[in-house]
Tab-separated table of C-alpha atoms in Angstrom:
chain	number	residue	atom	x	y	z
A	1	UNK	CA	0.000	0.000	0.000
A	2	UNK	CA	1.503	3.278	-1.404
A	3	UNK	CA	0.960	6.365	1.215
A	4	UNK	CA	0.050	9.706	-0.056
A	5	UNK	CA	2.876	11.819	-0.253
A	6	UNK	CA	2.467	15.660	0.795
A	7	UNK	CA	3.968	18.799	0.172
A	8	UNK	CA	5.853	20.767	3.110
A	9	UNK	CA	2.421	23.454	2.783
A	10	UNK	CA	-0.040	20.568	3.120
A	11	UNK	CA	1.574	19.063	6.161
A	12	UNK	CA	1.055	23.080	8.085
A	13	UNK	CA	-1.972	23.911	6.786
A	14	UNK	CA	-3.045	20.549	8.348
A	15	UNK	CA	-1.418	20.843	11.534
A	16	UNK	CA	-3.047	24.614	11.333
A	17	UNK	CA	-6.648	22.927	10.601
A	18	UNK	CA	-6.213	20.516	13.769
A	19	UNK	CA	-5.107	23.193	16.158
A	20	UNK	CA	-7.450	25.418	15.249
A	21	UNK	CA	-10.628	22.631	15.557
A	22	UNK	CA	-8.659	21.994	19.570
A	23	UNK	CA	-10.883	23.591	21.924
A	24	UNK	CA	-8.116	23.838	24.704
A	25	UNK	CA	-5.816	25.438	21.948
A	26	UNK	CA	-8.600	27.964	20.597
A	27	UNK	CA	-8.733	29.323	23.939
A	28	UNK	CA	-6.494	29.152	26.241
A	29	UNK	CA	-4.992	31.321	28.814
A	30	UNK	CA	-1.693	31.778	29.505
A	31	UNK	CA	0.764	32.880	32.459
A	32	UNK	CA	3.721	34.144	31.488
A	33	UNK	CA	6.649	36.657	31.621
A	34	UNK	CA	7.189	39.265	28.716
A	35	UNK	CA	10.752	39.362	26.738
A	36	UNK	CA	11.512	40.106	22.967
A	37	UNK	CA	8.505	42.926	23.586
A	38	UNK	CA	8.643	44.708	19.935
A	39	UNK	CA	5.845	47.374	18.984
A	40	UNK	CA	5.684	46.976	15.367
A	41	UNK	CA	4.616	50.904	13.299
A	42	UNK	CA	1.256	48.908	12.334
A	43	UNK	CA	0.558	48.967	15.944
A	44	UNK	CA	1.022	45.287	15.951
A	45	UNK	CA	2.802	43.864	19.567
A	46	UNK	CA	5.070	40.943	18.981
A	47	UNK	CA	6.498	39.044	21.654
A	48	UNK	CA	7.890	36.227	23.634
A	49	UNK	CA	6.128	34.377	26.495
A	50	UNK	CA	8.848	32.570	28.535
A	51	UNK	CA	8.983	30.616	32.131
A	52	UNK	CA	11.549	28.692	33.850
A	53	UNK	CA	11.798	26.094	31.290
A	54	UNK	CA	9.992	27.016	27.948
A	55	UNK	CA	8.995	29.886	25.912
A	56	UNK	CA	6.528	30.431	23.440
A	57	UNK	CA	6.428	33.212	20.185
A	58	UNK	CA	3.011	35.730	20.365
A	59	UNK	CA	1.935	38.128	18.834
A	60	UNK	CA	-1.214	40.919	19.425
A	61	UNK	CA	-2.578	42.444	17.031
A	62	UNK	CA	-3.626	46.175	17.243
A	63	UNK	CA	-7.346	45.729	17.211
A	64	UNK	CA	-6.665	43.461	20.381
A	65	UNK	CA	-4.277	46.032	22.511
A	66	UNK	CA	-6.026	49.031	21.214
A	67	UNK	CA	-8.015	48.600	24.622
A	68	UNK	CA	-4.618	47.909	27.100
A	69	UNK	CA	-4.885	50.116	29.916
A	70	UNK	CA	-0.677	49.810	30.326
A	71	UNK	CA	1.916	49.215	27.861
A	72	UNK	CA	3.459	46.028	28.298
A	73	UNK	CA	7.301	45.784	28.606
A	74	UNK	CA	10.082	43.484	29.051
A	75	UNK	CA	9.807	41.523	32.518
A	76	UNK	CA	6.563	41.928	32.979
A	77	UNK	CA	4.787	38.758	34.153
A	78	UNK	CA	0.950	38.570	32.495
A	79	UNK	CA	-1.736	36.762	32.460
A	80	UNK	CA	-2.884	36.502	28.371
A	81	UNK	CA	-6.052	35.220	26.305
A	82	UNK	CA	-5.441	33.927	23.272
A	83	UNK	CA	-5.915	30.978	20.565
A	84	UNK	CA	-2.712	28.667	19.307
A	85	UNK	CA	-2.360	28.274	15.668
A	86	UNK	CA	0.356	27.526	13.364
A	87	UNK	CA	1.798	30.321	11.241
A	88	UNK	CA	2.010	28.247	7.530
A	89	UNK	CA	4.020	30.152	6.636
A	90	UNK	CA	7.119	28.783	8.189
A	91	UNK	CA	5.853	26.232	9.926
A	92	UNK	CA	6.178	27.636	13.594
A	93	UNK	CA	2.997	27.531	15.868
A	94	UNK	CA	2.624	30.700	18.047
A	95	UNK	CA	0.062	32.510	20.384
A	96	UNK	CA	-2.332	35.102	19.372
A	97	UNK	CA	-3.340	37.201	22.014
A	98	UNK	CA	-6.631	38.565	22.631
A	99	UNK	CA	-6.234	40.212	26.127
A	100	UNK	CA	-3.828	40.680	28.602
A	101	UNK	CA	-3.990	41.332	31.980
A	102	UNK	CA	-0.893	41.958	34.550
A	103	UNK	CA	-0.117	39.029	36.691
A	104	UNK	CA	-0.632	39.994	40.622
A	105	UNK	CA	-1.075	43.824	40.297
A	106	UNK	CA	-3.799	45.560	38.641
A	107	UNK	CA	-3.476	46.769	35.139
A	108	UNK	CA	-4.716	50.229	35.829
A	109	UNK	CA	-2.436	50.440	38.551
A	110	UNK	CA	0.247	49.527	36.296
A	111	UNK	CA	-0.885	52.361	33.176
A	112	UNK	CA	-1.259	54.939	36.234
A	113	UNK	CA	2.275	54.536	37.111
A	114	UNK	CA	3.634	54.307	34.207
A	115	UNK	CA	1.726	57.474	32.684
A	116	UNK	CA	3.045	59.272	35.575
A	117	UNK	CA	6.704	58.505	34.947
A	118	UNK	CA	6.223	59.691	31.701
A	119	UNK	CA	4.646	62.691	32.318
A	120	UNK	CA	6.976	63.296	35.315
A	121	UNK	CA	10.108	62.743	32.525
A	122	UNK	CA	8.470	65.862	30.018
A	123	UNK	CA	8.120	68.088	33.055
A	124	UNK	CA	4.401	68.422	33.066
A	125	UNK	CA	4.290	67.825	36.981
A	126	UNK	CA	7.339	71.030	37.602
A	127	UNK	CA	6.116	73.517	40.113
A	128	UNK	CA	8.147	76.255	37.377
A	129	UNK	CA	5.110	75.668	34.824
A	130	UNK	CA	2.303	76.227	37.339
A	131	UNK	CA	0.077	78.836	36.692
A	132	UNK	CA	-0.881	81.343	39.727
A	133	UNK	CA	-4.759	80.980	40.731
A	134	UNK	CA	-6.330	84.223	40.700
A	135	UNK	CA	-6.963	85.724	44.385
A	136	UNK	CA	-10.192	87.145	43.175
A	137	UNK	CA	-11.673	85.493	40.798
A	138	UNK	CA	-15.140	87.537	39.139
A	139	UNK	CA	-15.720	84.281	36.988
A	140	UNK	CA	-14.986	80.281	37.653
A	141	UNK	CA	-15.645	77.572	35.202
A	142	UNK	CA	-16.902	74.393	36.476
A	143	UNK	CA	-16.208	70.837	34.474
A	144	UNK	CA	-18.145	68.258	35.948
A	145	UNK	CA	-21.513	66.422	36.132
A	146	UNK	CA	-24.138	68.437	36.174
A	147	UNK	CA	-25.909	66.154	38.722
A	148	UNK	CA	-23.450	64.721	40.699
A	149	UNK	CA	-22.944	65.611	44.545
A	150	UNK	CA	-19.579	67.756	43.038
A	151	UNK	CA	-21.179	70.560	41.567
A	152	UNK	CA	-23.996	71.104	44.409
A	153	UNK	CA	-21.392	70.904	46.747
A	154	UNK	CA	-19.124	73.404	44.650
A	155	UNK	CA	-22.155	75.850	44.106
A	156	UNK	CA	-23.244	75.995	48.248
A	157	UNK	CA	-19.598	76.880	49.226
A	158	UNK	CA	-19.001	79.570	46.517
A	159	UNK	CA	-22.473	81.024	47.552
A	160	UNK	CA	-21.719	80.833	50.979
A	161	UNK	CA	-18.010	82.143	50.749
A	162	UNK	CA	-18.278	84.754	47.594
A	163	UNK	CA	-21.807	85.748	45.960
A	164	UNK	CA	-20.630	87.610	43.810
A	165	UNK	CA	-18.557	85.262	41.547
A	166	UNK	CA	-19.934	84.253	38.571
A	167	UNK	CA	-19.964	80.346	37.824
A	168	UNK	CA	-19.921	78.748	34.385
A	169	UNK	CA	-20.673	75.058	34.392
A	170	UNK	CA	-19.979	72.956	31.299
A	171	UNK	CA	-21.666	69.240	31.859
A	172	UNK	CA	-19.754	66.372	30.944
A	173	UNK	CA	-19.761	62.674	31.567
A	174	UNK	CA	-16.849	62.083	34.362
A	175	UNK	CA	-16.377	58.240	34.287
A	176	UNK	CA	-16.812	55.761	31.376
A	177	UNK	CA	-14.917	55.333	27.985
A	178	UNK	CA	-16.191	58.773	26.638
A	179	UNK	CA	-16.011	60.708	30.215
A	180	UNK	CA	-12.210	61.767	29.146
A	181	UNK	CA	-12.929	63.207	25.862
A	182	UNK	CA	-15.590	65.526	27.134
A	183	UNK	CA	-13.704	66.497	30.113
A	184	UNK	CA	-11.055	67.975	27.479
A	185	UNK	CA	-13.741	69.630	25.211
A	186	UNK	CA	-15.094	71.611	28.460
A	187	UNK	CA	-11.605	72.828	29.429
A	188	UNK	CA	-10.699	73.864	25.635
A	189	UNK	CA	-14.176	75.377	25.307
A	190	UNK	CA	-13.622	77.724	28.690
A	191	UNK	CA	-10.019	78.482	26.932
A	192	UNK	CA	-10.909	79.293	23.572
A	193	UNK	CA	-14.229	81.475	25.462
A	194	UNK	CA	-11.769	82.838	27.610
A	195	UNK	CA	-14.752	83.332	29.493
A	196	UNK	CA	-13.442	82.979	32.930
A	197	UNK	CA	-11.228	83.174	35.358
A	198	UNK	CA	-10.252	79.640	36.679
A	199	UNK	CA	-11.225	76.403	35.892
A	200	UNK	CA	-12.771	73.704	38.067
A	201	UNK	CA	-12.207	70.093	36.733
A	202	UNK	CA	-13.016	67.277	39.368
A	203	UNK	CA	-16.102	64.929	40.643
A	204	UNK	CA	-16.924	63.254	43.849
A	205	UNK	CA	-15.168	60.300	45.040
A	206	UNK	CA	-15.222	56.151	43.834
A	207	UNK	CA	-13.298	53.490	43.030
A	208	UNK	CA	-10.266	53.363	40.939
A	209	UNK	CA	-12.631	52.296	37.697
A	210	UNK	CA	-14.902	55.470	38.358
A	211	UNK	CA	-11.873	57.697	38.268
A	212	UNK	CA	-10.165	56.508	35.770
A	213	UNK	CA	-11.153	59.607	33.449
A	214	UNK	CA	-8.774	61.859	35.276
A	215	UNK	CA	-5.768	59.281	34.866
A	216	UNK	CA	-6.164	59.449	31.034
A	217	UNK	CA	-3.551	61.297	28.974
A	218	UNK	CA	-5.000	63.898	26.640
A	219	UNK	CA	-6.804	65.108	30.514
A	220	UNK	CA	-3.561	65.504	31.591
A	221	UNK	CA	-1.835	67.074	27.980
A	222	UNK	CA	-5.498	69.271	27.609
A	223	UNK	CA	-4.763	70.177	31.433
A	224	UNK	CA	-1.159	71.382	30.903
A	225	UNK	CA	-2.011	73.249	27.828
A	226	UNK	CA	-4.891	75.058	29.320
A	227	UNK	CA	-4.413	79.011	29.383
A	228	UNK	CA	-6.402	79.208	32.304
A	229	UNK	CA	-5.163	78.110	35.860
A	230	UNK	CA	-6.776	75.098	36.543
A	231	UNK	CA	-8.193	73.158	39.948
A	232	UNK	CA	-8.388	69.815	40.150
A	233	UNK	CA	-10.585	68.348	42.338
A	234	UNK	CA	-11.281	64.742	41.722
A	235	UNK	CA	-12.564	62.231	44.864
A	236	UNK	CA	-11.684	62.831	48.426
A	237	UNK	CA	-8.856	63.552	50.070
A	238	UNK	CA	-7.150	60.102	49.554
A	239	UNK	CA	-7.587	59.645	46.237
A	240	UNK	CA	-4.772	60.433	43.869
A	241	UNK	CA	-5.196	61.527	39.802
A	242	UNK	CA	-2.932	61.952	37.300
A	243	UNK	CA	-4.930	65.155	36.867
A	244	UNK	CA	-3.568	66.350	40.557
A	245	UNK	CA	-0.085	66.271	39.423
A	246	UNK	CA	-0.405	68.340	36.134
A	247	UNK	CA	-2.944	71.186	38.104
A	248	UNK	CA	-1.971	74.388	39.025
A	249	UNK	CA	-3.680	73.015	42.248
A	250	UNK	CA	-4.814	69.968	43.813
A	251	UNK	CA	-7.692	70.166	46.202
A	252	UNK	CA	-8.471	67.092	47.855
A	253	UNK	CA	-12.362	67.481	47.358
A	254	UNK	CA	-14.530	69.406	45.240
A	255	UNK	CA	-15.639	71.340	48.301
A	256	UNK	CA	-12.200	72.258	48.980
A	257	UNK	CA	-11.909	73.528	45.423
A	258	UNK	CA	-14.332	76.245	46.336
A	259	UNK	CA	-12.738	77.045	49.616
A	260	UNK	CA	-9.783	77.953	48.151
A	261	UNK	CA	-10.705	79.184	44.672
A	262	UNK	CA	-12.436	82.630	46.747
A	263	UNK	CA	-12.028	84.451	49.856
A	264	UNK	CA	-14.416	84.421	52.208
A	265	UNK	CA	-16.732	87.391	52.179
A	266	UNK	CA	-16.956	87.380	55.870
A	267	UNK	CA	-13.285	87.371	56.169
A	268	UNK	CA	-12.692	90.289	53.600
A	269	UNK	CA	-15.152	92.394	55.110
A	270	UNK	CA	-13.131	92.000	58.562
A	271	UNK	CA	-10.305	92.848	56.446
A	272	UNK	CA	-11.696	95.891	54.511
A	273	UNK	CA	-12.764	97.154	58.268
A	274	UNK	CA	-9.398	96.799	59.967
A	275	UNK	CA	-7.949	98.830	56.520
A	276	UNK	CA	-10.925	101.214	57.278
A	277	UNK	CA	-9.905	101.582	60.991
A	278	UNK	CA	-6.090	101.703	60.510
A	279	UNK	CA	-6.770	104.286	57.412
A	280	UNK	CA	-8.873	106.626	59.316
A	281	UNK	CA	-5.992	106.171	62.431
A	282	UNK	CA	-3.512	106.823	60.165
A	283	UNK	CA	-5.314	110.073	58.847
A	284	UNK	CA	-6.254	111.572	62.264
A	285	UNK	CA	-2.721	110.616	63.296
A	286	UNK	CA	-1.216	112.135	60.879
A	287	UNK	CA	-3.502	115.628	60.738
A	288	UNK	CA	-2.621	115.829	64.647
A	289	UNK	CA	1.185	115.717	63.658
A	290	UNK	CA	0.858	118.663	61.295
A	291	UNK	CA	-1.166	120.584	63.352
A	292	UNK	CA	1.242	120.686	66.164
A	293	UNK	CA	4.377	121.179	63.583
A	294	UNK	CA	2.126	124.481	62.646
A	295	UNK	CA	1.813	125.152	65.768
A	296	UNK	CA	5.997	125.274	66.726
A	297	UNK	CA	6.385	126.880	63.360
A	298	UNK	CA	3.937	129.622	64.326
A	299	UNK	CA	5.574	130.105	67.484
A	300	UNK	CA	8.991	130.656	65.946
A	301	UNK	CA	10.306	134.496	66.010
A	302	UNK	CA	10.902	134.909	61.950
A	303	UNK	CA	7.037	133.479	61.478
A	304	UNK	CA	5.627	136.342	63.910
A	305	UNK	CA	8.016	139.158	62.590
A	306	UNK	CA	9.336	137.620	59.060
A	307	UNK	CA	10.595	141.246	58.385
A	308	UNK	CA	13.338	140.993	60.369
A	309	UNK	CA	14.441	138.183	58.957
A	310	UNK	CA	14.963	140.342	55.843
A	311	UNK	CA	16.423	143.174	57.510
A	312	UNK	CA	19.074	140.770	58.873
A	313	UNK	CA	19.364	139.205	55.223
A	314	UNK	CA	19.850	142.791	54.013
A	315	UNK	CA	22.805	143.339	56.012
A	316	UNK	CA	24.465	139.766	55.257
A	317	UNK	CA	24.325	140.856	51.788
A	318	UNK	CA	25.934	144.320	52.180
A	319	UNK	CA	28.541	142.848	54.383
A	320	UNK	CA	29.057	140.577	51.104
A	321	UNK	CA	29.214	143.118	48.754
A	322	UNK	CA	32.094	144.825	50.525
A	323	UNK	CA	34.641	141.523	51.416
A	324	UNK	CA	33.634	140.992	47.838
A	325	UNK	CA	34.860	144.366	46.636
A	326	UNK	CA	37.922	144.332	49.304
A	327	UNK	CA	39.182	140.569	47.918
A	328	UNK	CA	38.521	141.301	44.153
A	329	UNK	CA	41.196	144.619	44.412
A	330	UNK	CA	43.190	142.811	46.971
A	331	UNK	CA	43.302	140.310	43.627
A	332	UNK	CA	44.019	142.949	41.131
A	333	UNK	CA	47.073	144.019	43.057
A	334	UNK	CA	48.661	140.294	43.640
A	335	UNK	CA	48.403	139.919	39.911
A	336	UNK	CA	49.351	143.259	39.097
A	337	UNK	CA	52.902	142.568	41.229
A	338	UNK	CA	53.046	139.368	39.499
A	339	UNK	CA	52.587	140.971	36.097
A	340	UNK	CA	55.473	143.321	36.466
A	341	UNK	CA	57.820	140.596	37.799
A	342	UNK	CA	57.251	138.790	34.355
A	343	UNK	CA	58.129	142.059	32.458
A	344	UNK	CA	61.036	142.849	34.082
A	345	UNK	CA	62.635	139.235	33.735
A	346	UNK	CA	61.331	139.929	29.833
A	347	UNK	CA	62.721	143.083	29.874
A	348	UNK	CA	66.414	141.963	31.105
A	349	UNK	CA	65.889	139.358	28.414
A	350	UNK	CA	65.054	141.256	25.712
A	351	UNK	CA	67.527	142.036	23.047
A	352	UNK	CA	66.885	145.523	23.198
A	353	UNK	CA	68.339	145.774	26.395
A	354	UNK	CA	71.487	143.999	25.048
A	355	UNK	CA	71.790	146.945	22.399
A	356	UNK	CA	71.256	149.172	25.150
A	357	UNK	CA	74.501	148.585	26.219
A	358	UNK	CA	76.650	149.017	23.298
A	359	UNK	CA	76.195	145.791	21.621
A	360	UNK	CA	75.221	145.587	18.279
A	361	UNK	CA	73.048	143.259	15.853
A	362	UNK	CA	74.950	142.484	12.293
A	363	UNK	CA	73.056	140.867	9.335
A	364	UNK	CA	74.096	139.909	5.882
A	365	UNK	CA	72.502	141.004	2.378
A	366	UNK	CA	70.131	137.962	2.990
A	367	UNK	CA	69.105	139.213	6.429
A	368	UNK	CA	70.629	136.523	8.267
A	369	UNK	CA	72.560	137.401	11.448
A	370	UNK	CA	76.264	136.896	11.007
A	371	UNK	CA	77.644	135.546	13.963
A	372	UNK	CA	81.040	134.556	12.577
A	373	UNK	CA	83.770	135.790	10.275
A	374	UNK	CA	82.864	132.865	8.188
A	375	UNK	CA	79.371	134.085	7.722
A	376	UNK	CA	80.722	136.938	4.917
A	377	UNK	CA	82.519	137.497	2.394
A	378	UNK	CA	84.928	140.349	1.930
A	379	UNK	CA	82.687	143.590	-0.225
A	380	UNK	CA	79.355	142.401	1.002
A	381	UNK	CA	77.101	144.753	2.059
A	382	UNK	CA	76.095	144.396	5.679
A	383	UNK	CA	73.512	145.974	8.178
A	384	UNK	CA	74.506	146.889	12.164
A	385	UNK	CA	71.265	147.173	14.222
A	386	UNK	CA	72.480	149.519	17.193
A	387	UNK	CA	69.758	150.411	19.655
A	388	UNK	CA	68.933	153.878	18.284
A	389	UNK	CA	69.300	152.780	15.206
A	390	UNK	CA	71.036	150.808	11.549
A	391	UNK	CA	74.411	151.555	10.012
A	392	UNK	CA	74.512	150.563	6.177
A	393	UNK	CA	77.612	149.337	5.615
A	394	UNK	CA	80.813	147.426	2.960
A	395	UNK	CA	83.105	144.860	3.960
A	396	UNK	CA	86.261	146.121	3.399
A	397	UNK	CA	88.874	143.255	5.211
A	398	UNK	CA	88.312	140.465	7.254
A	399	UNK	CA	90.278	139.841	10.105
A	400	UNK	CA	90.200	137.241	12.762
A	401	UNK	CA	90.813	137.700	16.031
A	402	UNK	CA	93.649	135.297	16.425
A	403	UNK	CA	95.681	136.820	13.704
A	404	UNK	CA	94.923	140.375	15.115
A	405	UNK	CA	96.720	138.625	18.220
A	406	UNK	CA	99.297	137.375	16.725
């Protein structure tokens, strides 16, 4: 008896066809630890479940982890839902996932941390980037259910505390899948209105599920990016949100929002009293002071007779006049000596004076001064200054002195 003989394709797609009619192997779940975690650009997850002694290929495709809560990485041990199947391809047999859940702690646990971390990383959590909440706000937007305990709670301590603030509620779903969406549509529509002043985000308190809204991202991003200072107020005072963090100001209950988003009127009418009182001190204190400085400067002599105070100014200034006359001659004279000093050293300097006493000044035809036999020639024509006085004269013989001596 001859046996059929198959091709390498037949044998997987058979092996596919009896793994995928096993109803353990069509759904089965799975305990595992993560490794080989690779996010594909498709949005595809492909990894590798492993334990102490085995490990098995996976993959999830994006329609499935579209709904994860956290982002699965490397080391993390999961519980997974899936159906085993071989790939015909090349023959291997793998997992494909259909949920995933962490194994011990909860999943939203897990996306609430790490959403923190990473908005922690980008700075969205730095005090720097906090916006200061107004001290007296005229208008506050509210984000919340419109019939939820928050807002009546919100509305009775704004009443009680400030009247005269004006409050803008937008109504939104705050839990469920579409609760985070519309929580970011009533904080954009309050920026692009800039219509108030601050903005209340928050609801009443519940379990980790109910709250989940203020954990999601785009709350957070919508929250940093918001113009207008914003409150969160989500829960009571236990319960944390990623929403806190980003805030310009975490109040642990929606009540408390409203406490500290307005003064109390009470308390600023004690205030506006005390400035009252300490203004209308302040004035009689000070009138008192001036009226008994008038008083001293009546009582001074130049304020009852002010025209002796001229009188005596009178005198000052003809004392002045004269020490000013007395030291401007006394001046004149000084430089007067000094000037004939200079004239008389000028004088004895002066080649005048030389002539004066029987010298004499000799120049050539050029008018140069001839200060040496050397300087002219025998017939030139010559010119002795004397000091009443020129002589025209020829060179008849040069002689030197020497020669004369000799």
């Amino acid at each position: 008896m001859h046996k059929k003989v198959l091709s390498v394709s037949e044998i997987n797609e058979y092996i596919k066809m009896l793994m995928d009619h096993d109803l353990v192997l069509y759904n089965v779940l799975v305990r595992g630890e993560i490794s080989n975690f690779k996010l594909h650009y498709s949005g595809h997850m492909y990894l590798t479940l492993k334990d102490e002694h085995s490990i098995i290929r996976s993959v999830m495709f994006r329609s499935a982890n579209a709904h994860l809560k956290f982002k699965p990485e490397n080391g993390m041990k999961v519980i997974v839902q899936g159906r085993i199947t071989v790939y015909p391809k090349d023959g291997q047999y793998q997992l494909y996932i259909e949920d995933m859940e962490p194994d011990g702690i909860g999943a939203l646990h897990i996306a609430f941390e790490q959403l923190k971390l990473k908005l922690q990383n980008e700075g969205l959590f730095d005090e720097t980037r906090k916006k200061r909440i107004p001290q007296y706000p005229k208008k506050i937007g509210v984000v919340t259910s419109p019939t939820g305990a928050a807002i009546r709670d919100i509305l009775n301590v704004l009443k009680r505390r400030f009247p005269s603030a004006e409050v803008k509620i937008y109504p939104v779903r705050v839990q469920g899948e579409q609760a985070c969406y519309q929580i970011v549509e009533g904080i954009e529509y309050f920026n692009i209105q800039k219509n108030v002043d601050v903005i209340i985000v928050g609801r009443g308190g519940g379990s980790i599920e109910e709250l989940w809204a203020f954990n999601e991202e785009v709350v957070a991003r919508s929250i940093a990016a918001s113009v207008v200072p914003v409150i969160s107020a989500v829960g009571h005072e236990t319960d944390f949100t990623i929403a806190d963090f980003v805030s310009d100001l975490r109040a642990p209950t929606p009540s408390a929002a409203a406490e500290v988003v307005v003064p109390s009127q009470y308390e600023l009418k004690d205030k506006i009293n005390s400035l009252q009182n300490r203004l209308l001190y302040s004035f009689n204190n000070g009138l008192e002071n001036r009226r008994l400085k008038l008083k001293n400067l009546t009582s001074v002599s130049s304020f009852l007779n002010p025209m002796d105070k001229i009188y005596q100014n009178r005198l000052l200034i003809d004392e002045l006049n004269k020490n000013l006359a007395k030291n401007m001659l006394l001046q004149i004279k000084k430089r007067r000596e000094a000037f004939e000093s200079i004239c008389g050293k000028l004088d004895i300097l002066s080649p005048l004076a030389i002539l004066s006493r029987g010298y004499a000044i000799t120049e050539g035809e050029d008018n140069r001064i001839i200060r040496s036999i050397t300087d002219i020639k025998s017939g030139e024509r010559i010119k002795v200054r004397l000091a009443d006085g020129n002589i025209y004269c020829k060179t008849e013989k040069i002689e030197s002195i020497r020669n004369s001596r000799d």
